Coordinates of C-alpha atoms in Angstrom, one line a residue:
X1 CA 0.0 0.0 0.0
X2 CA 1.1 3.3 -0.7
X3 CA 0.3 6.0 1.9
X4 CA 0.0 9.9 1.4
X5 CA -1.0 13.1 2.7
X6 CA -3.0 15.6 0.6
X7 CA -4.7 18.9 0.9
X8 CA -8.1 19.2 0.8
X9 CA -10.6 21.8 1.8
X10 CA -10.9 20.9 5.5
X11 CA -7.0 20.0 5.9
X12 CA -4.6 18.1 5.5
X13 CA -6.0 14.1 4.9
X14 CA -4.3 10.7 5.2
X15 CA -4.9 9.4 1.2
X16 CA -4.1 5.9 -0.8
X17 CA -2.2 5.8 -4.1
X18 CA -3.3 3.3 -6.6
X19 CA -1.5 3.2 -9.6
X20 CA -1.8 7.4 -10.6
X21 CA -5.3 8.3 -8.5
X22 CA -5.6 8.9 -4.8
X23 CA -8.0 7.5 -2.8
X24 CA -9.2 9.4 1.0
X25 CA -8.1 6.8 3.5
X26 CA -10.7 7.4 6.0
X27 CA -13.6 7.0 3.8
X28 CA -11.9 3.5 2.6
X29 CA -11.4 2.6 6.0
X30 CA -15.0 3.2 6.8
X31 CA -16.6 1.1 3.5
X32 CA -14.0 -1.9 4.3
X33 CA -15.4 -2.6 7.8
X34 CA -12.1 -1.8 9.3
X35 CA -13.0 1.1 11.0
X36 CA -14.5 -0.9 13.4
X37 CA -10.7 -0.1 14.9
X38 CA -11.0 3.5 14.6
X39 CA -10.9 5.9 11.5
X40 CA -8.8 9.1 11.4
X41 CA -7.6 11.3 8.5
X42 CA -3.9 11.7 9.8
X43 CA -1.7 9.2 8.9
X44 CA -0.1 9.3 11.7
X45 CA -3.3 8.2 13.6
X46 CA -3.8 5.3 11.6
X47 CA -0.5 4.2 11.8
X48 CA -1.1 4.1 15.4
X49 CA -4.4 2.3 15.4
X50 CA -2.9 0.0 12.3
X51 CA 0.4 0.2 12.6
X52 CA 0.1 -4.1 14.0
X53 CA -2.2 -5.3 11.2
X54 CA -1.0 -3.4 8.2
X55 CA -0.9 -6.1 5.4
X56 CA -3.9 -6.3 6.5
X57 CA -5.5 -3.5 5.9
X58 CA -3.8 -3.0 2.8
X59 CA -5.3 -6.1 1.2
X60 CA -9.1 -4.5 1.9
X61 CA -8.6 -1.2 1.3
X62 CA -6.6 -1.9 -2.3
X63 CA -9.2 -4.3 -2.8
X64 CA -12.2 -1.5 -2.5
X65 CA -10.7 1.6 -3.7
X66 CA -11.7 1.1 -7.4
X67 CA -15.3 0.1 -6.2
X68 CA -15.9 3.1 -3.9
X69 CA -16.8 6.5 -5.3
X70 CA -17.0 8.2 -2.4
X71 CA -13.6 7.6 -1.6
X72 CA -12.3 8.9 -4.8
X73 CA -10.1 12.4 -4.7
X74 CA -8.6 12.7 -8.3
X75 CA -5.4 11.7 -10.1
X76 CA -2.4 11.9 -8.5
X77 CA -1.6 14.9 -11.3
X78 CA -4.6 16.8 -10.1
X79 CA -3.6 16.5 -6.1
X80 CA -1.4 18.1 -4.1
X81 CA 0.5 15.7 -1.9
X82 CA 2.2 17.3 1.5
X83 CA 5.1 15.6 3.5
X84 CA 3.3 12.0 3.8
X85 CA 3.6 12.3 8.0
X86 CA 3.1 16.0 8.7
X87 CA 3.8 15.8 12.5
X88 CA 6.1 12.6 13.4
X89 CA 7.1 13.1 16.8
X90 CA 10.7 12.4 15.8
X91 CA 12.7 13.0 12.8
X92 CA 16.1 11.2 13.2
X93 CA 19.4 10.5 10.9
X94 CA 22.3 8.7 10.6
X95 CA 25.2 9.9 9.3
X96 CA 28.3 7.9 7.5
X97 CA 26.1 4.5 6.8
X98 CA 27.3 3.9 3.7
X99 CA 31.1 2.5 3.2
X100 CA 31.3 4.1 0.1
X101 CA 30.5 7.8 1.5
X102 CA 32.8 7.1 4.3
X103 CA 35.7 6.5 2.4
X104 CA 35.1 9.9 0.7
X105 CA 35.4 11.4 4.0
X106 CA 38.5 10.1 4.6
X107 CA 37.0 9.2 8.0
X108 CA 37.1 5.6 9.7
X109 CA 34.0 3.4 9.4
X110 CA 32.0 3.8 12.8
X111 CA 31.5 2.0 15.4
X112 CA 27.9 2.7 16.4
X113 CA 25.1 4.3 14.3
X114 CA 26.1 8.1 14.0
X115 CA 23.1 9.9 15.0
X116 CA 21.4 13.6 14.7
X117 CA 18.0 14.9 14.6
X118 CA 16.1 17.6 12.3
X119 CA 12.9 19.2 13.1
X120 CA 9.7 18.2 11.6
X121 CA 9.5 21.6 10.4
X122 CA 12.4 21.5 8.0
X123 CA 9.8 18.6 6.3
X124 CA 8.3 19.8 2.9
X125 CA 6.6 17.3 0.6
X126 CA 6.8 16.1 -3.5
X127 CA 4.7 19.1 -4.7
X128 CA 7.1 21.8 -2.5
X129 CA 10.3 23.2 -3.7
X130 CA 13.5 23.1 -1.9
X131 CA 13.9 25.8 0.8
X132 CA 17.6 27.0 1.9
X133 CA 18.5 29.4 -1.2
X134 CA 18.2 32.6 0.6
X135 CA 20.6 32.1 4.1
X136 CA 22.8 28.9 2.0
X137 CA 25.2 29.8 -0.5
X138 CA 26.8 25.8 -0.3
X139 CA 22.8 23.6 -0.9
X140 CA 24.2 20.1 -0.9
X141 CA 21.8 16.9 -2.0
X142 CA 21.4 14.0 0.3
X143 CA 19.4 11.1 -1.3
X144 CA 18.2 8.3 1.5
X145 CA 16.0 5.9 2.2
X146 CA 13.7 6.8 5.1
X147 CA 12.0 4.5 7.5
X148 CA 8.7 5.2 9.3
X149 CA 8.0 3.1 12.2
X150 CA 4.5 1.2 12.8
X151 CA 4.5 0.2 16.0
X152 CA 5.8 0.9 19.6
X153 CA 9.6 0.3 19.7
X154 CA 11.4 0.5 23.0
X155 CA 14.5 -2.0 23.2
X156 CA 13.6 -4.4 20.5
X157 CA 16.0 -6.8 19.3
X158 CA 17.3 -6.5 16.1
X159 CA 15.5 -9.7 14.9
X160 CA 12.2 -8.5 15.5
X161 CA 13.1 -4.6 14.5
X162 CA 11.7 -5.0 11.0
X163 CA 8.8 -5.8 12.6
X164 CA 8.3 -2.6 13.6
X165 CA 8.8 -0.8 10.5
X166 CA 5.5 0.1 8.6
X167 CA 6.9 1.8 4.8
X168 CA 9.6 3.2 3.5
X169 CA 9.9 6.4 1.5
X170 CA 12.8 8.7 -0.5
X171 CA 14.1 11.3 1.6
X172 CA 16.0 14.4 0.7
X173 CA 19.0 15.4 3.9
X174 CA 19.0 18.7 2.1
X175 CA 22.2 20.4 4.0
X176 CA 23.5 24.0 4.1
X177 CA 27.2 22.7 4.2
X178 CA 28.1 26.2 4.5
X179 CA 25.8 26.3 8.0
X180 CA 26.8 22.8 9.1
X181 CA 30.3 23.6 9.2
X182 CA 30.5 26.8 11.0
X183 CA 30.6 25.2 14.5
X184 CA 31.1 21.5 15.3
X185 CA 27.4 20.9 15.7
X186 CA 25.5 20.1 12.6
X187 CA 22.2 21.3 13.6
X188 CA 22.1 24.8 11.8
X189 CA 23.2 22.7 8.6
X190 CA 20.1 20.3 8.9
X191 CA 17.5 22.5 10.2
X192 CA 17.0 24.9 7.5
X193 CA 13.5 25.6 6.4
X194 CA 12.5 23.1 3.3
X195 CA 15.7 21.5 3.7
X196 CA 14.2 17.9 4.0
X197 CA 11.3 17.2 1.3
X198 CA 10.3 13.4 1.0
X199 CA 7.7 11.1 -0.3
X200 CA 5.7 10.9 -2.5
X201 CA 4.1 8.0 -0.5
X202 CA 5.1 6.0 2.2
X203 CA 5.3 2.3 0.3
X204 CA 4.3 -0.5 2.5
X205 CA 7.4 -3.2 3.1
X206 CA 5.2 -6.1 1.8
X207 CA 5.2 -3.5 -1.5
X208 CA 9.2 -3.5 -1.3
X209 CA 10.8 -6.6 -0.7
X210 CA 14.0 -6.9 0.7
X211 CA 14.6 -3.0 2.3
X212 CA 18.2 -3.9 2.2
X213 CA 18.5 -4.7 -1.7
X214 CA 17.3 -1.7 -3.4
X215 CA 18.7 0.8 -5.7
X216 CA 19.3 4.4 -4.7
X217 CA 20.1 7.1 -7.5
X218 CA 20.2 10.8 -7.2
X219 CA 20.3 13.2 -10.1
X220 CA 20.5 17.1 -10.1
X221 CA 19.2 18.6 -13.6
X222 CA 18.3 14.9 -15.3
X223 CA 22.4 13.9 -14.5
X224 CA 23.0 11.3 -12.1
X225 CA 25.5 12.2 -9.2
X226 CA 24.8 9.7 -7.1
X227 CA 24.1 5.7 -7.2
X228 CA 24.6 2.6 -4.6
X229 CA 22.4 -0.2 -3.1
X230 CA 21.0 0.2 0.6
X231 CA 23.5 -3.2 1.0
X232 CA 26.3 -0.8 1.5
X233 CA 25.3 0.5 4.8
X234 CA 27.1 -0.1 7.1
X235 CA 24.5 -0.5 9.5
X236 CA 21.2 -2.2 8.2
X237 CA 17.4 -1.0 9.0
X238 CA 17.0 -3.3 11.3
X239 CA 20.2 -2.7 13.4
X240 CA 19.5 0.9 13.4
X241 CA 16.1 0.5 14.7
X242 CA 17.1 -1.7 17.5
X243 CA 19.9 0.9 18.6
X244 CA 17.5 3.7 18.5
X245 CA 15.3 1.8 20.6
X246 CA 17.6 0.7 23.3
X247 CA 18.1 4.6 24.6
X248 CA 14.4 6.4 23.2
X249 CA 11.0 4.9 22.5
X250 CA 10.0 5.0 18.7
X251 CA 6.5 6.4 18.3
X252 CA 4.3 5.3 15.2
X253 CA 4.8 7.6 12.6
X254 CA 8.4 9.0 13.7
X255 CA 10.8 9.2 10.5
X256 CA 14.3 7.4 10.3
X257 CA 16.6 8.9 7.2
X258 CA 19.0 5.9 7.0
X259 CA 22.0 7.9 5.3
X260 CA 23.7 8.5 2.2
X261 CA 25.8 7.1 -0.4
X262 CA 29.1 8.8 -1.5
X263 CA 28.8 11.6 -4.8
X264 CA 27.6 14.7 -2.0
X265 CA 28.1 17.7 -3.8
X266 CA 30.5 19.1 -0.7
X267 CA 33.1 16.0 -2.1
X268 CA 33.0 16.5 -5.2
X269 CA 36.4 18.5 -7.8
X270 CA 35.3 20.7 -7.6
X271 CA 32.6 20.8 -5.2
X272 CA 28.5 21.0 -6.5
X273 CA 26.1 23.3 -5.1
X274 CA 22.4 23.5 -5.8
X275 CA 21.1 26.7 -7.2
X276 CA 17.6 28.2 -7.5
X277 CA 15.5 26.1 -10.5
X278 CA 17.6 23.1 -10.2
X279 CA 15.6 19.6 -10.3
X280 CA 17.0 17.7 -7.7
X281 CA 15.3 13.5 -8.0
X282 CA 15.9 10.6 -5.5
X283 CA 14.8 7.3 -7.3
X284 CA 14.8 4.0 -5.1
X285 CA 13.8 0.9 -6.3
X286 CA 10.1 -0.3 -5.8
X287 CA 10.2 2.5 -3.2
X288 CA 9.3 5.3 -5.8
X289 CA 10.8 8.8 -7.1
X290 CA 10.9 12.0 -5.5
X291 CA 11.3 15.0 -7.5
X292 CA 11.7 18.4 -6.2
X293 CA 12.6 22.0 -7.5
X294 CA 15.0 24.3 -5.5
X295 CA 13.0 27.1 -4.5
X296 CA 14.1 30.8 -5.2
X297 CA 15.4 33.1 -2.8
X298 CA 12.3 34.9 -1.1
X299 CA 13.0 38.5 0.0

């Protein structure tokens, strides 16, 4: 199942994206008989109330989306989709996961998951353009695979962490490198307004297959800059999940950007910025494409 967020005239609504229309994902709910568990229009709510049973779910609501009217919003062309969890209690990262961006560092592979956190706010969605331009002369792309927990995690084992995981999505670590290395903190880096777009959808792992075997690409302007396989990390979903959830409890619907593989922009001879009207993509295999404009400077 693929799960988004889209404006409508009430709000912001949980939605369901079969094939190039989107479906409302409370009104499914309701005419599948599942809502005899509760029905919300916030994804973040339903991952809560169906965060245990998603496979589920997904089987009766694919199964009645084409059937039900009601429940119809318009082709994906025609909607505007938001960030697919617009308040996640937690948005965390890891740094240095892949061996290959590592190595461009120069830095030893780490020991433990290297972690930071970015405020929801900084979140923007497939239909917003990249924010940053006006304070961030050095806009560098991140492309990532992003996790969104299901369920309740607090010190799971990394067998049953995956377990625990309810979709995947692209994510965008958008990063004012010019910010992040003022100071030995990265947080004025990361936290930039419209610095961390994602989606389109949140894709279901039953939809993915194995989370780590899938092809990441980035490319700025139609050219690729950056390509590698989520087996590179150095730390898998499932290990990261578990470590998270040994020191802090992982709510349904918080956000997990796994890292990034080497081509940054900051590493590059010479180095590559992102300007104002630049198309920045992050394509992931079975997972979907995210495409997003950089935003012109606003006064």
């Amino acid at each position: 199942m693929k799960i988004v967020s889209y404006e409508h005239e009430s709000g912001i609504r949980g939605g369901v994206l079969i094939e190039d229309t989107v479906y409302d994902l409370e009104l499914l709910l309701q005419g599948s008989g599942q809502a005899v568990h509760g029905a919300t229009t916030s994804v973040r709510e339903f991952l809560e109330l169906y965060g245990d049973r998603l496979e589920a779910v997904s089987a009766e609501v694919s199964a009645l989306a084409g059937h039900d009217p009601e429940a119809h919003v318009g082709a994906r062309a025609d909607v505007r989709l938001t960030t697919p969890v617009p308040d996640p209690s937690k948005v965390l990262c890891i740094g240095l996961n892949y061996k290959d961006h590592v190595a461009e560092t120069g830095r030893a592979l780490p020991e433990y998951p290297d972690v930071f956190a970015k405020f929801a706010s900084t979140m923007v969605g497939p239909d917003d353009d990249i924010g940053g331009a006006r304070v961030s002369e050095n806009l560098d792309f991140e492309g990532e695979l992003a996790v969104v927990i299901g369920r309740r995690a607090s010190e799971v084992s990394e067998e049953e962490a995956l377990g625990y995981v309810a979709a995947v999505a692209p994510l965008n670590d958008v990063t004012a490198r010019d910010l992040q290395y003022r100071g030995t903190q990265w947080l004025a880096g990361k936290a930039v307004d419209g610095s961390t777009p994602w989606g389109p959808a949140l894709v279901t792992l039953d939809e993915v297959g194995d989370p780590q075997n899938l092809d990441l690409a980035t490319r700025v302007n139609g050219i690729e800059v950056q390509r590698s396989n989520t087996s590179y990390q150095i730390f898998p979903i499932a290990r990261i999940v578990s470590y998270l959830s040994g020191f802090l409890t992982l709510e349904p619907g918080d956000v997990i950007a796994t890292g990034t593989p080497q081509g940054i922009g900051a590493k590059r001879n010479p180095p590559v910025w992102l300007e104002p009207g630049d198309t920045v993509e992050i394509d992931i295999e079975n997972v979907g494409l995210l495409r997003n404009t950089v935003g012109k400077p606003q006064p």
